[in-house]
Coordinates of C-alpha atoms in Angstrom, one line a residue:
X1 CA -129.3 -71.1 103.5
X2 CA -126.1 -70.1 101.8
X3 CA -123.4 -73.5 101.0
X4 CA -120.1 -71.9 101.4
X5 CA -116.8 -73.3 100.4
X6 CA -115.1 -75.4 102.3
X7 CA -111.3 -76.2 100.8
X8 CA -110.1 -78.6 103.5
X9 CA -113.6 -81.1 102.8
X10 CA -112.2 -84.9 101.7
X11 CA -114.0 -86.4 99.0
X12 CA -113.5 -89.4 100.8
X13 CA -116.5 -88.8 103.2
X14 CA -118.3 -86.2 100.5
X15 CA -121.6 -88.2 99.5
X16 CA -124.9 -87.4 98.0
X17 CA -127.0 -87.2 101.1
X18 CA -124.6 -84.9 102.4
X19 CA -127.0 -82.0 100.3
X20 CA -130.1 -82.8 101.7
X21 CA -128.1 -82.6 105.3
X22 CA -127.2 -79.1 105.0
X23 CA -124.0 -79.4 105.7
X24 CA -120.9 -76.5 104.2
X25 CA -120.3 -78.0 100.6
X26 CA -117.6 -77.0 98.5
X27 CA -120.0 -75.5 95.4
X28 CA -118.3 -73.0 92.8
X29 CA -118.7 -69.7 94.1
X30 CA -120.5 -68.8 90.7
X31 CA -123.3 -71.2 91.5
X32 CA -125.2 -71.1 95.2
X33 CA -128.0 -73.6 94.6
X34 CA -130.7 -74.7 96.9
X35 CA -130.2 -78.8 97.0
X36 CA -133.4 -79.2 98.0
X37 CA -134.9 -77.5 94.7
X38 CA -133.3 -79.5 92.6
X39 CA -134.4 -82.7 91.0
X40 CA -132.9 -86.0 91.6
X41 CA -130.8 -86.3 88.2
X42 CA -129.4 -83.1 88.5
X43 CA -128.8 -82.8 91.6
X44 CA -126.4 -86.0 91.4
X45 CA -125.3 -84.5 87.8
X46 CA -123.8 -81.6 90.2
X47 CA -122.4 -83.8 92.6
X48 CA -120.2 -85.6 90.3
X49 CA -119.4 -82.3 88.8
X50 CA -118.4 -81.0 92.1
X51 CA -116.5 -83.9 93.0
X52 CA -114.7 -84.1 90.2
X53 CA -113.5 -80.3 91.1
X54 CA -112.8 -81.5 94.2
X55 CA -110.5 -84.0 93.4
X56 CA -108.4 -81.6 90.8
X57 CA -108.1 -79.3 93.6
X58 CA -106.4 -81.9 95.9
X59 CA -104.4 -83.1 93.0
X60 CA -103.2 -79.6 92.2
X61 CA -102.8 -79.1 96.0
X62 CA -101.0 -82.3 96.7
X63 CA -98.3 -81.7 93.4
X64 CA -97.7 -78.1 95.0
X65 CA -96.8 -79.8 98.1
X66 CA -94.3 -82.0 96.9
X67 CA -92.8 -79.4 94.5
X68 CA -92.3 -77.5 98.4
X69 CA -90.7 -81.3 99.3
X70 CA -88.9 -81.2 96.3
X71 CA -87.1 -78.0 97.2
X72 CA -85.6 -79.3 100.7
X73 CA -83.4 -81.5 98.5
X74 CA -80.5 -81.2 96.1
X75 CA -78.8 -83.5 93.1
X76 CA -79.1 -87.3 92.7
X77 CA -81.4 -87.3 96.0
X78 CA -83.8 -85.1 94.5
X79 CA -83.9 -86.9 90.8
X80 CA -84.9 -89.9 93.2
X81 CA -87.1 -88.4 95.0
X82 CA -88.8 -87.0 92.0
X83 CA -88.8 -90.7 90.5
X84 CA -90.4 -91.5 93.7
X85 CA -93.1 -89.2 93.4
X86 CA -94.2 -89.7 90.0
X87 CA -95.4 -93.3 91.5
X88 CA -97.3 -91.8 94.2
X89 CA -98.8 -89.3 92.7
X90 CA -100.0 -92.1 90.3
X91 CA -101.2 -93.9 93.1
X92 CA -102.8 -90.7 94.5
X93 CA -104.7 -89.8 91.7
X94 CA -106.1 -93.5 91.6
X95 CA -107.3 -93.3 95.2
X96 CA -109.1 -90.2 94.5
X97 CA -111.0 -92.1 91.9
X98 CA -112.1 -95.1 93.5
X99 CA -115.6 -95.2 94.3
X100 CA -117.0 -97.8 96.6
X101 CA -115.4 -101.6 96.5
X102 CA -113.0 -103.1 94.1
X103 CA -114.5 -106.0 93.1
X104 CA -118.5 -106.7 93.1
X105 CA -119.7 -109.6 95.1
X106 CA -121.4 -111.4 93.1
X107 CA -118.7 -111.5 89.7
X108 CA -116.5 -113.5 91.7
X109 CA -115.9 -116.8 90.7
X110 CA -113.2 -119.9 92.3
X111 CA -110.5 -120.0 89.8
X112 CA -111.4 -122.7 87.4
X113 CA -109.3 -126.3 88.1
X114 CA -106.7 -126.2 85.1
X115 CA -105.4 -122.4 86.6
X116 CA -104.3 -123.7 89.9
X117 CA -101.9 -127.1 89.4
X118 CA -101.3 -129.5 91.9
X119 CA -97.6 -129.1 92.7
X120 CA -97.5 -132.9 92.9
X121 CA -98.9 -132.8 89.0
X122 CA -95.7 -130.7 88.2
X123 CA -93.3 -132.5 89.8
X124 CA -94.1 -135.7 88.1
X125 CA -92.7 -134.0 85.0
X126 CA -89.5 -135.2 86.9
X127 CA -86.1 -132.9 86.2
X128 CA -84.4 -132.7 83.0
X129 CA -80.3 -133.2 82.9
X130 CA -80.1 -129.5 82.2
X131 CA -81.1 -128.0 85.3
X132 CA -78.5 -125.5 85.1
X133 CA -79.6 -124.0 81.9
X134 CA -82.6 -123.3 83.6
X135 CA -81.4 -121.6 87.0
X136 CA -79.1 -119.8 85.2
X137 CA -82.1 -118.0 84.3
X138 CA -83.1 -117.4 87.8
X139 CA -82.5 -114.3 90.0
X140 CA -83.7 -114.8 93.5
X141 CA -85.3 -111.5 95.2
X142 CA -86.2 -111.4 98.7
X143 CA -88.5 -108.6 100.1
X144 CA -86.0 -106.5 102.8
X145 CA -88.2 -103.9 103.8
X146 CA -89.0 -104.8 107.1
X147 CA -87.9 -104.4 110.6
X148 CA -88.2 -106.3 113.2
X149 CA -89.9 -103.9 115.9
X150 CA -93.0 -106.4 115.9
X151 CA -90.8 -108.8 117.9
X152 CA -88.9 -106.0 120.2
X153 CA -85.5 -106.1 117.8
X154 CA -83.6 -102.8 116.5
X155 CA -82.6 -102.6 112.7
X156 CA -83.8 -105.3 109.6
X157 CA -85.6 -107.9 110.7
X158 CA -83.7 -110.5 108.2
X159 CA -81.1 -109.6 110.7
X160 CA -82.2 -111.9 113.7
X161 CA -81.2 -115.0 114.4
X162 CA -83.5 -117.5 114.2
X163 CA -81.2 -121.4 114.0
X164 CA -78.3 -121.9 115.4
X165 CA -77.4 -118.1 115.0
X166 CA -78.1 -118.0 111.9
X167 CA -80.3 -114.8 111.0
X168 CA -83.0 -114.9 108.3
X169 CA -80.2 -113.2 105.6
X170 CA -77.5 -115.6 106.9
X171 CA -79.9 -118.6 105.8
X172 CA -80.9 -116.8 102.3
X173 CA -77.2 -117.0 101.1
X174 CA -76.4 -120.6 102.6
X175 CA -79.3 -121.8 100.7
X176 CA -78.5 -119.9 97.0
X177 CA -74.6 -120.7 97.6
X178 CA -75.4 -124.4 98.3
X179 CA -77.5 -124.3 94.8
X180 CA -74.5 -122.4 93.0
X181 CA -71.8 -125.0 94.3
X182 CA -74.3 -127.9 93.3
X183 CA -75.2 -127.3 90.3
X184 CA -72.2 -124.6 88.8
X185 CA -74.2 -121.9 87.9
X186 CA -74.8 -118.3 88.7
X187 CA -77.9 -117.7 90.6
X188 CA -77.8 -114.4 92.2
X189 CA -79.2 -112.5 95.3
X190 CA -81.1 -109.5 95.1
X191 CA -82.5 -107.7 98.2
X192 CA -85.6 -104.9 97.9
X193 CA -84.7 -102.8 101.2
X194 CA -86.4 -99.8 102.4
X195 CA -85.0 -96.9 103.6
X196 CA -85.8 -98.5 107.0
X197 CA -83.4 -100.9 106.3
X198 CA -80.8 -100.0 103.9
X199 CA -78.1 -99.0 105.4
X200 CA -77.7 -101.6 108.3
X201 CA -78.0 -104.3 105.6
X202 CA -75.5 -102.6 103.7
X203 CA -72.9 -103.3 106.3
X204 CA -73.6 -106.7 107.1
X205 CA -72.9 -107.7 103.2
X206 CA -69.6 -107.7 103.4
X207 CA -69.7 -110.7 105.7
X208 CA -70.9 -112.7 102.1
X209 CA -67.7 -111.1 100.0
X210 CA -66.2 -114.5 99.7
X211 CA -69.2 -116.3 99.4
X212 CA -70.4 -118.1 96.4
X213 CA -73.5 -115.5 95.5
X214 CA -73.3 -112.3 93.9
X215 CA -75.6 -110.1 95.7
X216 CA -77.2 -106.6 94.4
X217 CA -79.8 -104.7 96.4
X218 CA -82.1 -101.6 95.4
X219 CA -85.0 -99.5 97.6
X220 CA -88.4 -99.5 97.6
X221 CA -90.0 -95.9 96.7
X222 CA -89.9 -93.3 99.8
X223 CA -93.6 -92.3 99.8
X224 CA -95.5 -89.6 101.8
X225 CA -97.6 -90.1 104.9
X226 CA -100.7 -88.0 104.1
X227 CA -102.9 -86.3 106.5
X228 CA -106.2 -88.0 107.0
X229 CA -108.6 -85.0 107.8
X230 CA -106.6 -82.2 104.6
X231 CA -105.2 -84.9 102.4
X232 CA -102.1 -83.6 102.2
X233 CA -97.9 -84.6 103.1
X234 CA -97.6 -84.4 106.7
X235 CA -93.8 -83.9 106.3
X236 CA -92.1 -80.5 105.8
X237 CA -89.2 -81.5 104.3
X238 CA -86.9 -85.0 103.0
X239 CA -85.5 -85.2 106.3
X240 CA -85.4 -88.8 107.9
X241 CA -84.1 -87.2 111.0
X242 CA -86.3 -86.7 114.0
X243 CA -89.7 -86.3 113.7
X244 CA -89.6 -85.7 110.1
X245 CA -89.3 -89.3 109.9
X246 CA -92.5 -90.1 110.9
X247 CA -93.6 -88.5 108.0
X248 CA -92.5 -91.2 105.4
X249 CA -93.2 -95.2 104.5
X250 CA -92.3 -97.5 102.2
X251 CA -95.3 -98.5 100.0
X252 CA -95.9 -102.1 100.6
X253 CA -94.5 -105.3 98.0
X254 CA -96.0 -104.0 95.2
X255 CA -93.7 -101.1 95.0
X256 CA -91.5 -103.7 93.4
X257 CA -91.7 -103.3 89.9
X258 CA -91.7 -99.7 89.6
X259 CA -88.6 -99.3 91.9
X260 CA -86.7 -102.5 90.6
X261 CA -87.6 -100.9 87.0
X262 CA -86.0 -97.4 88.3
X263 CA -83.2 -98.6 89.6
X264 CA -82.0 -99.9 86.3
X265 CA -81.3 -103.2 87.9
X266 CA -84.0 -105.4 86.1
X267 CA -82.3 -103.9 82.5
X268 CA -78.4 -105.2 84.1
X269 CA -80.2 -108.8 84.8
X270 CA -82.1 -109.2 81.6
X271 CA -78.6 -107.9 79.8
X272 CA -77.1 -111.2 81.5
X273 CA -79.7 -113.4 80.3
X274 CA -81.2 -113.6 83.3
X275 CA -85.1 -115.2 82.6
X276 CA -87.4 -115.0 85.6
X277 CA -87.4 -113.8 89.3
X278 CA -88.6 -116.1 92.0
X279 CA -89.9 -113.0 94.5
X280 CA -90.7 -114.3 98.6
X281 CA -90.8 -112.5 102.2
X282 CA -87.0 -113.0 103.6
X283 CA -89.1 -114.2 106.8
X284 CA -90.8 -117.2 105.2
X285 CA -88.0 -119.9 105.8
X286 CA -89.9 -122.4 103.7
X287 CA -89.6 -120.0 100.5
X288 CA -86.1 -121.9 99.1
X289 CA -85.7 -122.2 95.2
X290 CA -87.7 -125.0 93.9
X291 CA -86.3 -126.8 90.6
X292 CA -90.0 -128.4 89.8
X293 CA -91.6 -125.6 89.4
X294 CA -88.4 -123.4 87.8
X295 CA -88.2 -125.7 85.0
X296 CA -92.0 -125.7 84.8
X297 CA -91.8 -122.3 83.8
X298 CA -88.8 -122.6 81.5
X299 CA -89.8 -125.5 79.7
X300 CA -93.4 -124.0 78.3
X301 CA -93.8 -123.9 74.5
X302 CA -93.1 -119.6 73.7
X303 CA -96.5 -119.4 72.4
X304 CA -98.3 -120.3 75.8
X305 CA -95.3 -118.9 77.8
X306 CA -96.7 -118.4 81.7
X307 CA -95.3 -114.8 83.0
X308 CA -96.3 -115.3 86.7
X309 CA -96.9 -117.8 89.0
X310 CA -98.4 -117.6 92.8
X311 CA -97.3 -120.2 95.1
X312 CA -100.8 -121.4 97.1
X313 CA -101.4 -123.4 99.6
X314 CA -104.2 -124.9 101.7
X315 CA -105.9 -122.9 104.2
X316 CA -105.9 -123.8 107.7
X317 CA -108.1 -122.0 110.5
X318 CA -104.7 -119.9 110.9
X319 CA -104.8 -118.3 107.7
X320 CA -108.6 -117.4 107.3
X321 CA -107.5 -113.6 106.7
X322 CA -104.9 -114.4 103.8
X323 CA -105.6 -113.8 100.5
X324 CA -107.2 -116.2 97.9
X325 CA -107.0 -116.5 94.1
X326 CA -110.4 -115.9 92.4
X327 CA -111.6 -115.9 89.0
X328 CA -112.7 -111.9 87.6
X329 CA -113.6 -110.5 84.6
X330 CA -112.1 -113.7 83.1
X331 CA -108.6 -113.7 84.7
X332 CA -107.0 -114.6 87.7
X333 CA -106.9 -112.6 90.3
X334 CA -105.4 -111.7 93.5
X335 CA -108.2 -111.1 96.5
X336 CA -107.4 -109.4 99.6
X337 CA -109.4 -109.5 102.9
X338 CA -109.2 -106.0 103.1
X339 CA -111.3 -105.3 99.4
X340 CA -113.9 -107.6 100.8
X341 CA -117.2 -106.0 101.5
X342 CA -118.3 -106.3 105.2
X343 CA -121.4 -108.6 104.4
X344 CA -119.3 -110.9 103.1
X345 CA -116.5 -111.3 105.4
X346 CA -117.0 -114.5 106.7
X347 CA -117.5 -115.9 103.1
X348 CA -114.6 -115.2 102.5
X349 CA -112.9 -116.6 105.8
X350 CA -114.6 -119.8 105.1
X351 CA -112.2 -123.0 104.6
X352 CA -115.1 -125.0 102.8
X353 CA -115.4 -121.7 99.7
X354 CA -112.2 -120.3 99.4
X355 CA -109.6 -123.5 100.0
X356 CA -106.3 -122.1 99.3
X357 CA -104.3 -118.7 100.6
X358 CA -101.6 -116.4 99.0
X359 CA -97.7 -117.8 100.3
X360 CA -96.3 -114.4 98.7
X361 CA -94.0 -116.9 96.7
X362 CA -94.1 -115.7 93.2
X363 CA -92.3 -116.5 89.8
X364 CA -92.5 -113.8 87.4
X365 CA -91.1 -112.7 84.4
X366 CA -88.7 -109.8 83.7
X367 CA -89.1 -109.6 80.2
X368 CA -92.9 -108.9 81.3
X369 CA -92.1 -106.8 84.0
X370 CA -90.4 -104.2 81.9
X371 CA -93.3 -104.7 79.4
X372 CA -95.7 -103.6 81.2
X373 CA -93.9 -100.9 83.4
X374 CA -92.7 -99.0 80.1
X375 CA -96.6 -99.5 79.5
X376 CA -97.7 -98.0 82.5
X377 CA -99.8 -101.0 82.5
X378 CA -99.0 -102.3 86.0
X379 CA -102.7 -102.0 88.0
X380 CA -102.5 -103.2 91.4
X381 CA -105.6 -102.4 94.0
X382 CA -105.1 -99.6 96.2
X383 CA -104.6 -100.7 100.0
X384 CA -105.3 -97.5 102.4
X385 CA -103.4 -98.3 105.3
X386 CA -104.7 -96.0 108.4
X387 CA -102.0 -95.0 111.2
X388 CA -101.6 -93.2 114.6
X389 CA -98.0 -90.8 114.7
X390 CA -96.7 -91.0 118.3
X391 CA -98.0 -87.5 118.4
X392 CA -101.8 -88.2 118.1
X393 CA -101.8 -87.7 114.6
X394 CA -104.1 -89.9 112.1
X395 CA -102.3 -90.5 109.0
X396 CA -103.0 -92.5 106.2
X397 CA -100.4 -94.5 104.1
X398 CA -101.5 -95.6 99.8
X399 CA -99.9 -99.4 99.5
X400 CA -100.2 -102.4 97.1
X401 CA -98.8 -106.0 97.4
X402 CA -96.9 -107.4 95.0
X403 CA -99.4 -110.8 94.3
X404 CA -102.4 -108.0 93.4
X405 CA -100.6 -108.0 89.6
X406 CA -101.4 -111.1 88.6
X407 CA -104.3 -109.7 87.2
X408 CA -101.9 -107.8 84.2
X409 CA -99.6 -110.9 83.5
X410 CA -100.1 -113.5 80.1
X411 CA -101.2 -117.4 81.0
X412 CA -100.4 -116.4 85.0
X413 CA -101.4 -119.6 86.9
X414 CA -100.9 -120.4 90.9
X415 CA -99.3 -123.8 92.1
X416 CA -101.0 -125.4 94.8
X417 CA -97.7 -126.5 96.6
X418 CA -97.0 -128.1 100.5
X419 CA -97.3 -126.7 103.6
X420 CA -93.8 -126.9 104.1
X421 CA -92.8 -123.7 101.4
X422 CA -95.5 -121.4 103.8
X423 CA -92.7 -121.4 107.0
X424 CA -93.2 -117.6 107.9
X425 CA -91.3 -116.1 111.3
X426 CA -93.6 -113.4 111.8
X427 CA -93.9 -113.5 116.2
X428 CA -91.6 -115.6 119.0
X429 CA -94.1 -118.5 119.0
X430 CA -93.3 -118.9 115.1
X431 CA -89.4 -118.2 116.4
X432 CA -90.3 -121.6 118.4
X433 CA -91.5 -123.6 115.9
X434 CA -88.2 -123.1 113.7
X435 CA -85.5 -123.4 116.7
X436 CA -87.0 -126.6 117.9
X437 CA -86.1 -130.1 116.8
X438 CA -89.0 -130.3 114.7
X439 CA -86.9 -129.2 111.7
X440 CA -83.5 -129.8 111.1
X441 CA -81.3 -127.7 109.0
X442 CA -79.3 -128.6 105.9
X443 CA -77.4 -126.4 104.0
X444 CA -79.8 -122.6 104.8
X445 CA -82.7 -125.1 104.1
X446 CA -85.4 -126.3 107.3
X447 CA -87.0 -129.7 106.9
X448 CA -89.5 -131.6 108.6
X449 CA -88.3 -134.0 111.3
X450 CA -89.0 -137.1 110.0
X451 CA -89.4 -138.1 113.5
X452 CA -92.9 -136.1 113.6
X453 CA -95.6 -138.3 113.2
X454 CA -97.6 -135.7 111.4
X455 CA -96.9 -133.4 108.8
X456 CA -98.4 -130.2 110.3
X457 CA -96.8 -128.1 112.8
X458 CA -98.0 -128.0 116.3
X459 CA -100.1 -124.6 117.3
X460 CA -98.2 -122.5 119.9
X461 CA -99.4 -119.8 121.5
X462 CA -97.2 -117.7 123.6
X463 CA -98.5 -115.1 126.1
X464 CA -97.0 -111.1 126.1
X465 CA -94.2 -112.1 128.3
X466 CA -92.6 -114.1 125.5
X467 CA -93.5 -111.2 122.9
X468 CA -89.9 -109.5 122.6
X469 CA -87.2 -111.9 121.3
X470 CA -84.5 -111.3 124.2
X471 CA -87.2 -111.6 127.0
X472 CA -88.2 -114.4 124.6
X473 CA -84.5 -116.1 125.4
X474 CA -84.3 -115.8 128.9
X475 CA -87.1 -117.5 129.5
X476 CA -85.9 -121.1 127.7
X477 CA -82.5 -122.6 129.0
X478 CA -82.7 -124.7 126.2
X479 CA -85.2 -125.2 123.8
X480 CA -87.6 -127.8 124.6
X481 CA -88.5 -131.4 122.6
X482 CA -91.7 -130.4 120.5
X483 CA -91.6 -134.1 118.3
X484 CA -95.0 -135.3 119.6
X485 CA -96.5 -131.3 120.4
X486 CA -99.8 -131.0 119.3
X487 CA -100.9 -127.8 120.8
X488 CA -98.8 -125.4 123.5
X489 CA -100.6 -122.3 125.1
X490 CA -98.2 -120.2 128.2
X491 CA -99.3 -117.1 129.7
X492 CA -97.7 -115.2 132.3
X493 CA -94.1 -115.5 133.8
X494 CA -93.4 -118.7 132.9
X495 CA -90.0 -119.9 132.5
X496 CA -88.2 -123.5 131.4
X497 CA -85.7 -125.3 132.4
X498 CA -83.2 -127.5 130.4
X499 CA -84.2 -130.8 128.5
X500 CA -87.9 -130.2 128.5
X501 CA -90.4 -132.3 126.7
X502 CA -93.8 -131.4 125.5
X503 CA -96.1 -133.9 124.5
X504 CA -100.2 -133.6 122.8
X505 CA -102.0 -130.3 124.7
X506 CA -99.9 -128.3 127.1
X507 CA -101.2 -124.9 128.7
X508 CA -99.4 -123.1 131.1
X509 CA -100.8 -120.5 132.8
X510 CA -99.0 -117.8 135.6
X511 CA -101.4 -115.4 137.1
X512 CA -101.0 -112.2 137.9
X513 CA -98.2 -112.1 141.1
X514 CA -97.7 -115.8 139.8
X515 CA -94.2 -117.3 138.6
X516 CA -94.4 -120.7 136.9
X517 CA -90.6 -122.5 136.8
X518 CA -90.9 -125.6 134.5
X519 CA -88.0 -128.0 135.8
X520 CA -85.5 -129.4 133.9
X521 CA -85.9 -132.6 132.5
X522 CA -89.8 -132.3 132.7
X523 CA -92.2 -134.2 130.9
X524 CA -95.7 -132.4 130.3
X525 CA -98.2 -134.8 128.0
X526 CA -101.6 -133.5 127.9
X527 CA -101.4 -131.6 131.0
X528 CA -102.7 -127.8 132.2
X529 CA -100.2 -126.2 135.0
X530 CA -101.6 -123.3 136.9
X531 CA -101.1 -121.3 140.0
X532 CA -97.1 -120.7 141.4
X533 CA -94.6 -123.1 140.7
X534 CA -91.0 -121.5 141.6
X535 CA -88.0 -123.3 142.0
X536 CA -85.4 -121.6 144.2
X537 CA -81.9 -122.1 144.1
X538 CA -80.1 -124.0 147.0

């Protein structure tokens, strides 16, 4: 039997069996060989032969294609574009390379006790009289990439109001302006958009003009969605328009350095003296400036000088899927549900092994950032991210996350810091949480009611009727009292009334047909409501 080639094969599903199955093999055309003639050693020494031709091919194919990209475009949009590729066809070439899992099982190790501090431990060190000398250091960036489709909302998602209509951005600035009135300094704003959500935020700046933050933004790489089955750009040209659109993404958090580098921003900061970045989701209201751990990283001796510091905090059955800091090779590193190998999943969702998750809320160096960018030394794992287009079409998208580089940082440590800085909005029944009188609000910053007996939030659950934020409204006349809420589940068409109060375990269920009306001024302690509960007007 003859093994033709075959141009459009993926290396991705090419294996060694795959000779003994008979199946078309892209072999040189110079060399038809009978697999099953040839010995074991050489018959894998052809394999990686041939899939090391392989992967040239689609190299040389895939910088053809965007060459053809390339040629859509004119001036300053094509020299960013161009920057743009160079990244991803870095990250390209890696993900052609990868073989099998990143990180072997049994080399993992919990990060040994003097890498992660007890944030308590720092704060002790108590503040020094100089605690503007320090933030003047500081630049706070807040990842902007996001929109807020997951919760039925148009446009940036730091653009939805989440307190007293304040939107996530609004809250940003209050909280940095508050810190620049306090303490006279200079700490300044800096947003990573995407091209998703660029231009809208653009606008809504020059609400802040006569605020007391100077704020700069710059945007993540424009990357292209590849086709699963040829490997190759599903796009035709750089137009966002239409369905061209579909054919691009942002490349996930860890795009950050390469783009902040680019955009010649991180040079204009380090120019003003400006020390360290403290990098968090804009959607994780607990993520505010903390002076502890700022002068913690200021006030090291040069010689031991920490570059990088992730924000941990205890795990809880709701973030079994987050990430965990291990020990590899001898540093710290950043592990990711997704490297995990399949056998070992539930290890790795155990509270009892791995104790603490990744916040996102990271302290880094600038100095270190443009180190190890002009050394192309920045190695982040590669997260393949699988999608559907509207049209039916699998598609695959090449990310990383900004925590994985921990790994290529001097003396990085993690914090292990309260509950209270993990506050992410990511769905309505967060939205609750935030709007109720649980917190209050104080200057951009949401504390803990010290009403609440106990210092973790209640666990809310709300059903698909509640998913979109404005259906999401409708259905709450006013928000109701969650002080002694322990856990809240509501399914269905369910709506409340005004002055509400929700007390220990409350589930609410409408069936199907079923409307559920909770009156004003109810009470509900420990109690389940089911079946049709309507109240009509008069």
């Amino acid at each position: 039997m003859t093994h033709r080639y075959n141009s459009t094969l993926s290396p991705l599903n090419l294996l060694p069996e795959q000779l003994d199955q008979g199946r078309p093999i892209d072999f040189p055309s110079t060399s038809i060989l009978q697999p099953h003639s040839l010995s074991k050693g050489v018959a894998n020494g052809v394999m990686a032969q041939f899939q090391e031709m392989m992967r040239q091919q689609l190299e040389s194919s895939m910088h053809d294609e965007l060459e053809k990209l390339l040629d859509t475009v004119t001036g300053a949009e094509k020299e960013a574009s161009r920057k743009d590729f160079e990244g991803f066809k870095n990250l390209f070439h890696r993900f052609l390379q990868v073989k099998g899992p990143s990180v072997e099982w049994i080399k993992i190790q919990r990060p040994p006790e003097e890498s992660v501090s007890p944030y308590d431990k720092i704060a002790a060190r108590g503040l020094p009289d100089s605690v503007a000398d320090s933030l003047n250091k500081l630049v706070v960036v807040k990842l902007n990439g996001g929109l807020g489709t997951s919760m039925g909302c148009k446009g940036p998602k730091s653009l939805i109001s989440v307190r007293n209509e304040n939107t996530f951005l609004d809250l940003t600035v209050q909280q940095i302006e508050h810190l620049n009135k306090t303490y006279n300094t200079d700490v300044p704003l800096v947003l990573m958009n995407s091209f998703n959500t660029d231009e809208d935020t653009k606008k809504i700046l020059q609400k802040y003009t006569h605020h007391r933050v100077k704020i700069h933004t710059f945007n993540q790489s424009r990357y292209p969605r590849i086709n699963k089955e040829s490997l190759l750009p599903v796009s035709t040209n750089m137009s966002m328009n239409g369905q061209s659109s579909e054919g691009w993404y942002p490349p996930g958090h860890g795009d950050i350095y390469a783009s902040f580098y680019n955009s010649g921003l991180l040079d204009e900061l380090i120019a003003q003296g400006k020390e360290y970045i403290f990098v968090s989701n804009i959607d994780n209201l607990g993520a505010t400036v903390d002076l502890h751990i700022l002068h913690h990283l200021v006030s090291q001796p040069n010689g031991k000088r920490c570059e990088f510091i992730m924000e941990v905090t205890d795990k809880t059955r709701a973030d079994v899927k987050g990430g965990t800091l291990i020990k590899y090779d001898g540093k710290l590193r950043l592990l990711e549900i997704a490297q995990v190998p399949k056998a070992h999943v539930d290890e790795f969702k155990s509270v009892s092994k791995f104790k603490i998750f990744n916040t996102n809320n990271l302290w880094i160096s600038l100095a270190a950032i443009k180190r190890l960018q002009e050394e192309k030394a920045m190695n982040m794992e590669i997260i393949v991210n699988p999608k559907t287009l509207d049209g039916g079409q699998n598609v695959i998208q090449l990310e990383t996350a900004v925590g994985a580089a921990i790994k290529c940082f001097d003396n990085a440590m993690g914090i292990n810091v309260p509950r209270s800085r993990f506050l992410p909005v990511k769905t309505t029944s967060d939205l609750l949480l935030v709007m109720s009188n649980l917190y209050s609000l104080d200057a951009g910053s949401l504390t803990m009611s010290p009403k609440r007996e106990f210092p973790t939030t209640p666990h809310v659950k709300l059903g698909s009727s509640f998913t979109k934020v404005q259906e999401y409204l409708t259905r709450f006349e006013s928000i109701p009292d969650m002080l002694e809420l322990d856990h809240l589940t509501v399914s269905g068409d369910v709506t409340f009334g005004k002055n509400v109060s929700l007390k220990g375990t409350v589930i609410i269920i409408a069936n199907h047909g079923d409307r559920i009306d909770i009156p004003a001024g109810s009470m509900l302690e420990n109690k389940i409501v089911s079946g049709n509960l309507r109240i009509l007007d008069h």
